[in-house]
CSV table of C-alpha atoms in Angstrom, one decimal:
chain,number,residue,atom,x,y,z
A,1,MET,CA,111.0,95.9,-18.0
A,2,MET,CA,110.4,99.6,-18.6
A,3,THR,CA,113.6,101.7,-18.8
A,4,ILE,CA,113.4,105.4,-18.1
A,5,GLN,CA,115.7,108.3,-19.0
A,6,SER,CA,116.4,109.6,-15.5
A,7,SER,CA,115.6,113.3,-15.0
A,8,PRO,CA,118.4,115.5,-13.6
A,9,LEU,CA,116.3,115.8,-10.3
A,10,LEU,CA,116.1,112.1,-9.9
A,11,ARG,CA,119.8,111.6,-10.5
A,12,GLN,CA,120.7,114.4,-8.1
A,13,ALA,CA,118.3,113.1,-5.4
A,14,LEU,CA,119.7,109.6,-5.7
A,15,VAL,CA,123.3,110.8,-5.4
A,16,ALA,CA,122.5,113.1,-2.5
A,17,ASP,CA,120.6,110.3,-0.7
A,18,ALA,CA,123.6,108.0,-1.3
A,19,THR,CA,126.1,110.5,0.1
A,20,THR,CA,124.0,111.1,3.2
A,21,SER,CA,123.3,107.4,3.7
A,22,ALA,CA,127.0,106.5,3.4
A,23,ALA,CA,127.9,109.2,5.9
A,24,PHE,CA,125.2,108.1,8.4
A,25,GLY,CA,126.0,104.4,7.8
A,26,LEU,CA,129.7,104.9,8.7
A,27,MET,CA,128.8,107.1,11.7
A,28,LEU,CA,126.4,104.5,13.0
A,29,LEU,CA,128.7,101.6,12.3
A,30,ILE,CA,131.8,103.2,13.8
A,31,GLY,CA,130.1,105.2,16.6
A,32,ALA,CA,127.4,102.8,17.7
A,33,GLY,CA,128.8,102.4,21.2
A,34,ALA,CA,129.0,106.1,22.0
A,35,LEU,CA,125.8,107.0,20.1
A,36,SER,CA,123.9,104.3,22.0
A,37,GLY,CA,124.5,106.1,25.3
A,38,ILE,CA,123.7,109.5,23.8
A,39,PHE,CA,120.5,108.4,22.0
A,40,GLY,CA,119.3,105.8,24.4
A,41,LEU,CA,119.0,103.4,21.5
A,42,PRO,CA,120.4,99.8,21.4
A,43,GLU,CA,123.9,99.6,20.1
A,44,THR,CA,123.0,96.6,17.9
A,45,LEU,CA,120.1,98.5,16.3
A,46,LEU,CA,122.5,101.4,15.4
A,47,ARG,CA,125.2,99.0,14.1
A,48,VAL,CA,122.7,97.1,12.0
A,49,ALA,CA,121.2,100.3,10.6
A,50,GLY,CA,124.8,101.3,9.6
A,51,LEU,CA,125.4,98.0,8.0
A,52,VAL,CA,122.1,98.3,6.0
A,53,LEU,CA,122.9,101.9,4.9
A,54,LEU,CA,126.3,101.2,3.4
A,55,PRO,CA,125.3,98.8,0.5
A,56,TYR,CA,122.1,100.8,0.0
A,57,ALA,CA,124.2,104.0,-0.4
A,58,ALA,CA,126.5,102.2,-2.9
A,59,PHE,CA,123.6,100.9,-4.9
A,60,ILE,CA,121.6,104.2,-5.1
A,61,GLY,CA,124.8,106.1,-5.8
A,62,TRP,CA,125.4,103.9,-8.8
A,63,LEU,CA,121.8,104.4,-9.9
A,64,GLY,CA,122.2,108.1,-9.6
A,65,LEU,CA,125.2,108.1,-12.0
A,66,ARG,CA,123.3,106.2,-14.7
A,67,GLU,CA,121.2,108.1,-17.3
A,68,ARG,CA,118.9,105.1,-17.8
A,69,ILE,CA,117.5,102.9,-15.1
A,70,GLN,CA,114.6,100.5,-14.7
A,71,LYS,CA,111.5,102.3,-13.6
A,72,PRO,CA,110.5,99.6,-11.1
A,73,VAL,CA,113.9,99.9,-9.4
A,74,ALA,CA,113.4,103.7,-9.1
A,75,TRP,CA,110.0,103.1,-7.6
A,76,ALA,CA,111.5,100.6,-5.1
A,77,VAL,CA,113.9,103.2,-3.9
A,78,VAL,CA,111.1,105.7,-3.3
A,79,LEU,CA,108.9,103.1,-1.5
A,80,GLY,CA,111.9,101.9,0.5
A,81,ASN,CA,112.6,105.4,1.7
A,82,ALA,CA,108.9,105.8,2.6
A,83,LEU,CA,109.1,102.5,4.5
A,84,TRP,CA,112.2,103.7,6.4
A,85,VAL,CA,110.2,106.8,7.5
A,86,LEU,CA,107.3,104.7,8.6
A,87,ASP,CA,109.6,102.3,10.5
A,88,SER,CA,111.3,105.2,12.2
A,89,ALA,CA,107.9,106.5,13.5
A,90,LEU,CA,106.9,103.0,14.6
A,91,LEU,CA,110.2,102.6,16.4
A,92,LEU,CA,109.4,105.7,18.5
A,93,MET,CA,105.7,104.8,19.1
A,94,SER,CA,106.2,101.1,19.7
A,95,GLY,CA,107.7,101.2,23.2
A,96,TRP,CA,110.5,98.8,22.1
A,97,VAL,CA,113.1,101.4,22.8
A,98,SER,CA,113.5,104.2,25.4
A,99,PRO,CA,115.3,106.9,23.6
A,100,THR,CA,116.7,110.0,25.3
A,101,SER,CA,115.5,113.4,24.0
A,102,ALA,CA,118.5,113.4,21.7
A,103,GLY,CA,117.5,110.0,20.5
A,104,TYR,CA,114.0,111.2,19.7
A,105,ALA,CA,115.4,114.2,17.9
A,106,PHE,CA,117.9,112.1,15.9
A,107,VAL,CA,115.2,109.5,14.8
A,108,ILE,CA,112.8,112.3,13.8
A,109,ALA,CA,115.4,114.4,12.0
A,110,GLN,CA,116.8,111.5,10.0
A,111,ALA,CA,113.2,110.4,9.1
A,112,LEU,CA,112.4,113.9,7.9
A,113,VAL,CA,115.6,113.9,5.7
A,114,VAL,CA,114.7,110.5,4.3
A,115,LEU,CA,111.1,111.8,3.6
A,116,MET,CA,112.6,114.7,1.8
A,117,TYR,CA,114.7,112.5,-0.4
A,118,ALA,CA,111.7,110.2,-1.1
A,119,GLU,CA,109.8,113.3,-2.2
A,120,PHE,CA,112.6,114.6,-4.5
A,121,GLN,CA,113.0,111.1,-5.9
A,122,TYR,CA,109.2,110.8,-6.5
A,123,VAL,CA,109.1,114.1,-8.3
A,124,GLY,CA,112.3,113.3,-10.2
A,125,LEU,CA,110.8,109.9,-11.2
A,126,ARG,CA,107.6,111.6,-12.5
A,127,ARG,CA,109.8,114.0,-14.6
A,128,SER,CA,111.7,111.1,-16.1
A,129,THR,CA,110.8,110.0,-19.6
A,130,GLU,CA,110.5,106.5,-21.1
A,131,ALA,CA,113.8,105.6,-22.7
A,132,MET,CA,113.9,104.7,-26.4
A,133,ALA,CA,115.6,101.5,-27.2
């Protein structure tokens, strides 16, 4: 498997994504009941999203602290973030939920932040070099 020397941008984008994901994961997990009423989103959806974000945050934080990582793993993070953005849009367009205005704003804002991280990670990945054995 191809190992890359992570560029500073890739490492910084991974750590920033991890920090944000951990904070949002805790917020969603702990505050799902209150946030459900504010956002008009199902409490279970918010709690599950929080549960998904916490191990993801730990993993990408760990990746961001490493100078060398597997290139396919880095691509998986970028593609996973892109999929999260797509799923966020589909959630709002599907009719499966009836978010409040605050809920729409929250889902759109977090999707834009994730899209930003995906872009930084993509550029950082492209700046990374193949690691010598």
